[in-house]
PDB file of C-alpha atoms in Angstrom:
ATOM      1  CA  UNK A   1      29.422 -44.147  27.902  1.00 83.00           C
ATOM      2  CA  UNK A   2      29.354 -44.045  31.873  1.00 89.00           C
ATOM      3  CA  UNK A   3      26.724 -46.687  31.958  1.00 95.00           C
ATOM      4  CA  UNK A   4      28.468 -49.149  29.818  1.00 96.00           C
ATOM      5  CA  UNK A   5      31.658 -48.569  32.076  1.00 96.00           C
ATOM      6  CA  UNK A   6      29.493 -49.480  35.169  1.00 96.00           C
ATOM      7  CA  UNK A   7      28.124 -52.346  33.780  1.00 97.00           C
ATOM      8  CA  UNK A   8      31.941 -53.686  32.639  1.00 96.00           C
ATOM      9  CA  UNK A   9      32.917 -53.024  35.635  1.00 95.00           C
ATOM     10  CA  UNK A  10      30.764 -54.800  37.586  1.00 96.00           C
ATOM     11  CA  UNK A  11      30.531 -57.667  35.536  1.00 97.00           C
ATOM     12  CA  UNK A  12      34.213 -58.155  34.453  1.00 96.00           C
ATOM     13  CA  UNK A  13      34.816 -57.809  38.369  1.00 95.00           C
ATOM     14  CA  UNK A  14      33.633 -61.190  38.238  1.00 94.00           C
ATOM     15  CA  UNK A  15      34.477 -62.767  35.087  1.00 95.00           C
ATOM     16  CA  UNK A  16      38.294 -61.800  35.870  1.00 90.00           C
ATOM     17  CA  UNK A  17      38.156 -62.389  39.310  1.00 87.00           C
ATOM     18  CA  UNK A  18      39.982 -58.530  40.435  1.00 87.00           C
ATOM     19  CA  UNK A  19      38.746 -55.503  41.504  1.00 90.00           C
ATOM     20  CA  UNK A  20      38.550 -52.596  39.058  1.00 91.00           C
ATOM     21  CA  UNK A  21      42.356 -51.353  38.245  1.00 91.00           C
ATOM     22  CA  UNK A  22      43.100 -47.883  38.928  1.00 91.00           C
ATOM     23  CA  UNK A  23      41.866 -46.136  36.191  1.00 93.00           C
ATOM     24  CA  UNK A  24      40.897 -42.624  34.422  1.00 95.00           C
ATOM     25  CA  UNK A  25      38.685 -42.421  31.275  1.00 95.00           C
ATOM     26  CA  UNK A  26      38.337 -39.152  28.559  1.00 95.00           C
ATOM     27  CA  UNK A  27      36.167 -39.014  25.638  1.00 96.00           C
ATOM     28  CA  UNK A  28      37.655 -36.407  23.651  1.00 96.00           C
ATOM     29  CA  UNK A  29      36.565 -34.669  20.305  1.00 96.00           C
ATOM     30  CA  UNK A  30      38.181 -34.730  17.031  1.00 96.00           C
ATOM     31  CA  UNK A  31      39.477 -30.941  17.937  1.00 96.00           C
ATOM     32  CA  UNK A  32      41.073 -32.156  21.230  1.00 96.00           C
ATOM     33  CA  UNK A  33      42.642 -35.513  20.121  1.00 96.00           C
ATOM     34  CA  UNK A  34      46.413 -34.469  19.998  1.00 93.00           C
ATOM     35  CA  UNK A  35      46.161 -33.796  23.458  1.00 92.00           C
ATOM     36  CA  UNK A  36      45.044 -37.773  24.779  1.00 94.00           C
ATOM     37  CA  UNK A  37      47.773 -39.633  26.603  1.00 94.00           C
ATOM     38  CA  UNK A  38      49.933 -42.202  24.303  1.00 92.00           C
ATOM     39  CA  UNK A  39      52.525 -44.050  23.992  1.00 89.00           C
ATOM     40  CA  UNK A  40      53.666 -42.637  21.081  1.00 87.00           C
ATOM     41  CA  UNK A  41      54.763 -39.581  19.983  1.00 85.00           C
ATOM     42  CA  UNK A  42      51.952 -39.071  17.171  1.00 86.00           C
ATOM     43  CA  UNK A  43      48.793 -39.313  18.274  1.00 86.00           C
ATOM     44  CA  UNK A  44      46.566 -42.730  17.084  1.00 88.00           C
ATOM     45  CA  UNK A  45      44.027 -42.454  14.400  1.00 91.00           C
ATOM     46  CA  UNK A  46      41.061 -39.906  15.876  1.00 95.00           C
ATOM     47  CA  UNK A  47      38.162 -42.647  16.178  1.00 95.00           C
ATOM     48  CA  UNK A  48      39.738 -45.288  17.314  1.00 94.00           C
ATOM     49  CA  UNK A  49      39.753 -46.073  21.646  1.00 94.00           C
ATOM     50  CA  UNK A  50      42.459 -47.132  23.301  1.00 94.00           C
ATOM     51  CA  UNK A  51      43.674 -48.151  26.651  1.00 93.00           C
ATOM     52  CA  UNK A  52      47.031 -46.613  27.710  1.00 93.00           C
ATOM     53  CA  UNK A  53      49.566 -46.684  30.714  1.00 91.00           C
ATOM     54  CA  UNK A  54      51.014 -43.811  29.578  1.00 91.00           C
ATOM     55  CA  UNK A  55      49.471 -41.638  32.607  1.00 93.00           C
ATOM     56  CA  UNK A  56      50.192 -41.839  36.287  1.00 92.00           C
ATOM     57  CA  UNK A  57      46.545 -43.201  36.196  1.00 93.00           C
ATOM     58  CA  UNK A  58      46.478 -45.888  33.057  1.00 92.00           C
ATOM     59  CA  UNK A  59      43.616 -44.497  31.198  1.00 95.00           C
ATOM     60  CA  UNK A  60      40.599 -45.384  28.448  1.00 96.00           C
ATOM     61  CA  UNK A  61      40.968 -42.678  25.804  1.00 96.00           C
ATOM     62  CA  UNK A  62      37.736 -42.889  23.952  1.00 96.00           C
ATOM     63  CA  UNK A  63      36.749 -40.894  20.936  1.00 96.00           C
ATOM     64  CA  UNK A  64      33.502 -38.445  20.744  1.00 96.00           C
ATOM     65  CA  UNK A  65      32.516 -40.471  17.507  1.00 95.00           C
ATOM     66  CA  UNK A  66      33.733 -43.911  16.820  1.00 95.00           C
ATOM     67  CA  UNK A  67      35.493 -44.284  13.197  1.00 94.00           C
ATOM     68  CA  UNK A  68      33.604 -45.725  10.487  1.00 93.00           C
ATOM     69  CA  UNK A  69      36.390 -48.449  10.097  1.00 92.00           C
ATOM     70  CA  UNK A  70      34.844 -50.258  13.489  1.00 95.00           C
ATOM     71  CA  UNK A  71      32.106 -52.351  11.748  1.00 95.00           C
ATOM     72  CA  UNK A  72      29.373 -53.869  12.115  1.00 96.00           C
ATOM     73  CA  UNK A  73      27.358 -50.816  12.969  1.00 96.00           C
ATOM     74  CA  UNK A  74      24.897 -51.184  15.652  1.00 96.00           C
ATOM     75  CA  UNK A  75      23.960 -50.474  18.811  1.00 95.00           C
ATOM     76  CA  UNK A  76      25.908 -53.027  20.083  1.00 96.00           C
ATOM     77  CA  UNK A  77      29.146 -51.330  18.927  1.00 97.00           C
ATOM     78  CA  UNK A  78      29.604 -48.804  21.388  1.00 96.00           C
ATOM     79  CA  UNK A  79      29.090 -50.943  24.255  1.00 97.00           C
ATOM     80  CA  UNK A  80      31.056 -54.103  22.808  1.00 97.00           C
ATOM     81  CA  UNK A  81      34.057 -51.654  21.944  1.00 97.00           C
ATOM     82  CA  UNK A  82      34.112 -49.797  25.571  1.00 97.00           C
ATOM     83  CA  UNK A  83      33.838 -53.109  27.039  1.00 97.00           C
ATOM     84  CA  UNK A  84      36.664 -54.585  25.164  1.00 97.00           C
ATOM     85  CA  UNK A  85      38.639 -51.834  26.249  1.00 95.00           C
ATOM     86  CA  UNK A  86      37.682 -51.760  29.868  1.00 95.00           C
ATOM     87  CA  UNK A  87      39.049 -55.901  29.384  1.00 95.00           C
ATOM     88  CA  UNK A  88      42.440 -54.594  28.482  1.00 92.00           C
ATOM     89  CA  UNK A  89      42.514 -52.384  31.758  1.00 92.00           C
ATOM     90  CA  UNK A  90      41.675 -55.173  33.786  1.00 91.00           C
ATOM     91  CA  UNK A  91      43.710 -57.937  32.126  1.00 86.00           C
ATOM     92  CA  UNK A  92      47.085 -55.455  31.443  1.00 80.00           C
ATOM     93  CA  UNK A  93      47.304 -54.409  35.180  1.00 71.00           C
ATOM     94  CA  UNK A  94      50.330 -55.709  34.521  1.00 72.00           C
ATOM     95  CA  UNK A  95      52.931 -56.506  31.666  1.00 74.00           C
ATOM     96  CA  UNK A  96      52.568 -59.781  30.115  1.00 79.00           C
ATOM     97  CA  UNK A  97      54.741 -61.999  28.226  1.00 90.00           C
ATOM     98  CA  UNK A  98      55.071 -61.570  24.166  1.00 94.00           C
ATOM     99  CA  UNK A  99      52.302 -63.940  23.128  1.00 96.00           C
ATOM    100  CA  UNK A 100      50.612 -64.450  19.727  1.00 96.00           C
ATOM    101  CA  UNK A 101      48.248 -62.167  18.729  1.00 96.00           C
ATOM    102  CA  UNK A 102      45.470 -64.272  18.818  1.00 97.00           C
ATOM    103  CA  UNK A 103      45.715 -65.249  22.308  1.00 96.00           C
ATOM    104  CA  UNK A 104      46.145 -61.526  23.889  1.00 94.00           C
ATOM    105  CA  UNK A 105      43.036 -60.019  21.615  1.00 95.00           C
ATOM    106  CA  UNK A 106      40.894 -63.475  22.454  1.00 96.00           C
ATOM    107  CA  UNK A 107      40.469 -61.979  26.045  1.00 95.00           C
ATOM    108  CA  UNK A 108      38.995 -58.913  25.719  1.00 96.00           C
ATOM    109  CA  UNK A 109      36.824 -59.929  22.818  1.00 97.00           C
ATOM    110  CA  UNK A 110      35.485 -62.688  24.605  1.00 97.00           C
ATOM    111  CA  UNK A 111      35.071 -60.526  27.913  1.00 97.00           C
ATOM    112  CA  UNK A 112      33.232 -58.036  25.906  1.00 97.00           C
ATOM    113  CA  UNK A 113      30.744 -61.013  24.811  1.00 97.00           C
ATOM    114  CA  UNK A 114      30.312 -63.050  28.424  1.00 98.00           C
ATOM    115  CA  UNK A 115      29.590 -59.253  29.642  1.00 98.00           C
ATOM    116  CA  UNK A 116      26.905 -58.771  27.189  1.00 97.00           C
ATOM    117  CA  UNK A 117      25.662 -62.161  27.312  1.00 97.00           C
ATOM    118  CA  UNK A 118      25.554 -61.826  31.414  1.00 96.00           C
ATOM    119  CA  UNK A 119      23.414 -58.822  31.005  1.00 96.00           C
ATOM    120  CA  UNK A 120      20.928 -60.882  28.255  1.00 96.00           C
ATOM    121  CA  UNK A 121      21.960 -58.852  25.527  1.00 94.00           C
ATOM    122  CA  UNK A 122      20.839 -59.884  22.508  1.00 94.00           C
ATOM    123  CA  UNK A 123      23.948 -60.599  20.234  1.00 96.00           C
ATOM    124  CA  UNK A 124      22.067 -61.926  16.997  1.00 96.00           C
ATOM    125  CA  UNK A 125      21.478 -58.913  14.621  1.00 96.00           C
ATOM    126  CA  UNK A 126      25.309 -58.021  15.584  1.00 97.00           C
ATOM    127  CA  UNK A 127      26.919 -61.449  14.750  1.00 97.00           C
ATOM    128  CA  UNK A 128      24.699 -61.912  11.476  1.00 97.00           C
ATOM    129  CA  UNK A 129      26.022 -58.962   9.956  1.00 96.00           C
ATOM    130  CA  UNK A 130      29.772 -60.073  10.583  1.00 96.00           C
ATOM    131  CA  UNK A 131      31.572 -60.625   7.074  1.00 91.00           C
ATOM    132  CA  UNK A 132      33.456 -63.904   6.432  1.00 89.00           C
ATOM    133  CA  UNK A 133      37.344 -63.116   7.003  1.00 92.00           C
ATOM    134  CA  UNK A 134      39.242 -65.553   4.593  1.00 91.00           C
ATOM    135  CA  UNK A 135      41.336 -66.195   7.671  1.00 96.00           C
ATOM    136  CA  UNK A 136      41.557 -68.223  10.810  1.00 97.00           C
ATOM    137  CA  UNK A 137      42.393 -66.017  14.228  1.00 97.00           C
ATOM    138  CA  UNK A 138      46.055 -68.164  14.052  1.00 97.00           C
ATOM    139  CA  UNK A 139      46.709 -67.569  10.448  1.00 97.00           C
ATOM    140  CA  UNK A 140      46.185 -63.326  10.780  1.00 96.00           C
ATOM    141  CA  UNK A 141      49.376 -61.753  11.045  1.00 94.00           C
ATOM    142  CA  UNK A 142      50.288 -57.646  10.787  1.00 93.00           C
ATOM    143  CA  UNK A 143      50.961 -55.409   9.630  1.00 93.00           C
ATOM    144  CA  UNK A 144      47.623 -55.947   7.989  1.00 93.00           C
ATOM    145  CA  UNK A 145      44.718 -52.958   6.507  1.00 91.00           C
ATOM    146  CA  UNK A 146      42.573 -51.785   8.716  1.00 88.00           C
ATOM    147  CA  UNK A 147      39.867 -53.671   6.925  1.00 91.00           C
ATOM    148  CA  UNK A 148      41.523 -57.086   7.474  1.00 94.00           C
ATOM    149  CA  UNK A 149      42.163 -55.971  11.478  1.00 94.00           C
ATOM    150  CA  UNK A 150      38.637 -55.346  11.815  1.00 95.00           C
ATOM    151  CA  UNK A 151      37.692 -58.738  10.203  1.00 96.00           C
ATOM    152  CA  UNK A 152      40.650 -60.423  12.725  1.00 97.00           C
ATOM    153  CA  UNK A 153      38.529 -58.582  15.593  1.00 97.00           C
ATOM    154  CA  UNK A 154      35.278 -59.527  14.653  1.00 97.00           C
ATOM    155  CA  UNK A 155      36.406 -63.000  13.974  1.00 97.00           C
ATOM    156  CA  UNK A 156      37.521 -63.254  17.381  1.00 98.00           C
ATOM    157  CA  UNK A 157      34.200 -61.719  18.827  1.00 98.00           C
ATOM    158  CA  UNK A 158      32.600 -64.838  16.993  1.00 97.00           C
ATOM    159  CA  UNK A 159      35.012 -67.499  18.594  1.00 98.00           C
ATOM    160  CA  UNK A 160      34.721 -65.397  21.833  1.00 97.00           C
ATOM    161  CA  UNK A 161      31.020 -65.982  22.157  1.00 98.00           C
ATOM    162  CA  UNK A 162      31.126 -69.501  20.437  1.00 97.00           C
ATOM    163  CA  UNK A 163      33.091 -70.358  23.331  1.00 98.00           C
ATOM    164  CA  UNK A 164      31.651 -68.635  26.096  1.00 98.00           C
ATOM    165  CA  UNK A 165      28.293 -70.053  25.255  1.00 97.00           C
ATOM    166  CA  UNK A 166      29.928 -73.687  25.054  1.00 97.00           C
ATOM    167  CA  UNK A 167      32.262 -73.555  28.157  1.00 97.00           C
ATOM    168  CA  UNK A 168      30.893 -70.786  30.361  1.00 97.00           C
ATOM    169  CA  UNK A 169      32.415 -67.109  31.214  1.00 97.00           C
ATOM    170  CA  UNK A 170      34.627 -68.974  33.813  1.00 96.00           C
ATOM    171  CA  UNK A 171      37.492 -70.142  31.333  1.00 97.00           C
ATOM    172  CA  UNK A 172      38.660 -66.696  30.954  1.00 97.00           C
ATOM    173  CA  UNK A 173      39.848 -66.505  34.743  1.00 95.00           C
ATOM    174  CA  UNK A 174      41.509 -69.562  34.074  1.00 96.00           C
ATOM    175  CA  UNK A 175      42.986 -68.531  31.299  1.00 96.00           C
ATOM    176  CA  UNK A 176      44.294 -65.298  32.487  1.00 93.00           C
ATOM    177  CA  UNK A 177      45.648 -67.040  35.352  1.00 93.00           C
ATOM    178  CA  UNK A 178      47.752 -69.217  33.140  1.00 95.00           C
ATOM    179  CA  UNK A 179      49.193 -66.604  30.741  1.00 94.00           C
ATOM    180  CA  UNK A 180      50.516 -64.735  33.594  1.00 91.00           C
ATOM    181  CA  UNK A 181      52.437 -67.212  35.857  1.00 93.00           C
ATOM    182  CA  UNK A 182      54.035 -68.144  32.278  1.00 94.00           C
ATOM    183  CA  UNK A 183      57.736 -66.406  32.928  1.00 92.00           C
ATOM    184  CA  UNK A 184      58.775 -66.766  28.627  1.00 94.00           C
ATOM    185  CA  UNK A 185      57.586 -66.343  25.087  1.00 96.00           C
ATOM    186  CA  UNK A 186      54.718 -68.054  24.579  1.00 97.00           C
ATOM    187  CA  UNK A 187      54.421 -69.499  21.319  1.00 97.00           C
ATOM    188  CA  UNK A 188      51.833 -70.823  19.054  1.00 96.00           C
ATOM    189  CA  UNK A 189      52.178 -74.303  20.155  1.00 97.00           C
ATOM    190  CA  UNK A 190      51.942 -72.993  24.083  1.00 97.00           C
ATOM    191  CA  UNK A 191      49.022 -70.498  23.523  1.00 97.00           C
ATOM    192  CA  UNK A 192      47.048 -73.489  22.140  1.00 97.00           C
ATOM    193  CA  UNK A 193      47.666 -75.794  25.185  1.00 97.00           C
ATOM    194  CA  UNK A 194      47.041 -72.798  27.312  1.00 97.00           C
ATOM    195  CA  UNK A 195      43.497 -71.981  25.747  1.00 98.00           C
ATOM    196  CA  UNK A 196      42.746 -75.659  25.759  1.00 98.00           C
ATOM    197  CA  UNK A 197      43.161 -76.226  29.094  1.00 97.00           C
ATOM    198  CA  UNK A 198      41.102 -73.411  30.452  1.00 97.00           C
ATOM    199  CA  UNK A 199      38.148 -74.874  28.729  1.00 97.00           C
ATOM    200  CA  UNK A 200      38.974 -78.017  30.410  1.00 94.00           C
ATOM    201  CA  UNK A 201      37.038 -81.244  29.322  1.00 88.00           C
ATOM    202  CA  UNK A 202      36.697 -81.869  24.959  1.00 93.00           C
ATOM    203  CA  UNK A 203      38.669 -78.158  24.829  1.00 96.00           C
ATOM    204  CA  UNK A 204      41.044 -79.561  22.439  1.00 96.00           C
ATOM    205  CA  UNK A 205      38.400 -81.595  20.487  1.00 97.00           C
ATOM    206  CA  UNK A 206      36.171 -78.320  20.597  1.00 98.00           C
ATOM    207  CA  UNK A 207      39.155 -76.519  19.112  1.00 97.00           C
ATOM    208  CA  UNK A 208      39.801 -78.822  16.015  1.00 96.00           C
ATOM    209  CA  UNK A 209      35.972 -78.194  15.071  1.00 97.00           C
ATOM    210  CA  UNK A 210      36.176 -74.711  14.970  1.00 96.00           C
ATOM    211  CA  UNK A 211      36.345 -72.675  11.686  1.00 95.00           C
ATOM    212  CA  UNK A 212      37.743 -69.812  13.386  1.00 96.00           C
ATOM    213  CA  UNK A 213      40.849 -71.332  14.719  1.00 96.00           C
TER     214      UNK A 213
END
């Protein structure tokens, strides 16, 4: 676990353009779970991590086992799932506008992939074994089953590295740039034109090809 947070450090450092946040991480056991920082008043299902700002220090709760429910299984998933994480500390330093769905999950998937493809990670057996969703990232909505929100997460992992590998790790600065000096609701309309801009040149074409979206 501590090497994977040293290598998203050090990599999202870069890809995000900010030092690493202030920040605490636990790995707790199944036996100590009720006792993680939240939110809320019950505690999240044991298995699942979490980034909260619930603390003085905002912290990565991370479970001792991961829950069966986080799928594919390989031994990409630990490292894809603390990196994802380790993208929401970076990218909610601070409170952002109400945005679709889509648009605030899209970072930290596609974080998690330009880290992994920065340090030549071999994404291939992980991807293939991705199930088809049904469902474009735009058209997923919640409450949903936990099935469906793992298919909306891998889906986005797929259009994470699709892009990445198309446009370069560099349209996420961009992008996070833009979503924060936006002062309103961003809508579905807006998120699109926001995305599409931070891939700058056939963006928008690129977008209307894509299965995913």
């Amino acid at each position: 676990m501590s090497d994977h947070l040293t290598t998203g450090c050090f990599c999202l450092r870069e890809i995000l353009g900010s030092e690493t946040p202030r920040l605490q991480a636990m790995v707790l056991s199944e036996a100590d779970w009720d006792r993680a920082p939240r939110e809320s008043k019950r505690p999240y299902p044991f298995g699942l991590p979490y980034f909260t700002r619930s603390t003085e220090t905002p912290t990565l709760v991370f479970p001792s086992e991961l829950s069966e429910a986080l799928q594919p299984r390989t031994n990409l998933t630990t490292p894809l799932t603390v990196w994802h994480e380790l993208a929401h500390a970076f990218f909610l330093d601070r409170e952002p506008v109400k945005m679709p769905l889509w648009l605030g999950e899209l970072v930290p998937q596609a974080a998690s992939a330009a880290v992994a493809l920065r340090e030549g990670v071999p994404l291939k057996e992980h991807l293939s074994r991705i199930e088809p969703t049904g469902f474009t990232v735009r058209e997923f909505t919640l409450p949903a089953s936990a099935g469906d929100q793992m298919r909306f997460q891998n889906l986005l992992l797929l259009f994470g590295v699709a892009a990445v590998r198309r446009f370069g790790d560099g349209f996420l600065l961009r992008l996070i740039r833009s979503m924060r000096d936006e002062s309103e609701v961003v809508d579905g309309n807006r998120a699109t034109e926001l995305f599409a801009a931070s891939l700058g040149g056939d963006g928008s074409g690129w977008l209307s090809r894509r299965e995913e979206f």
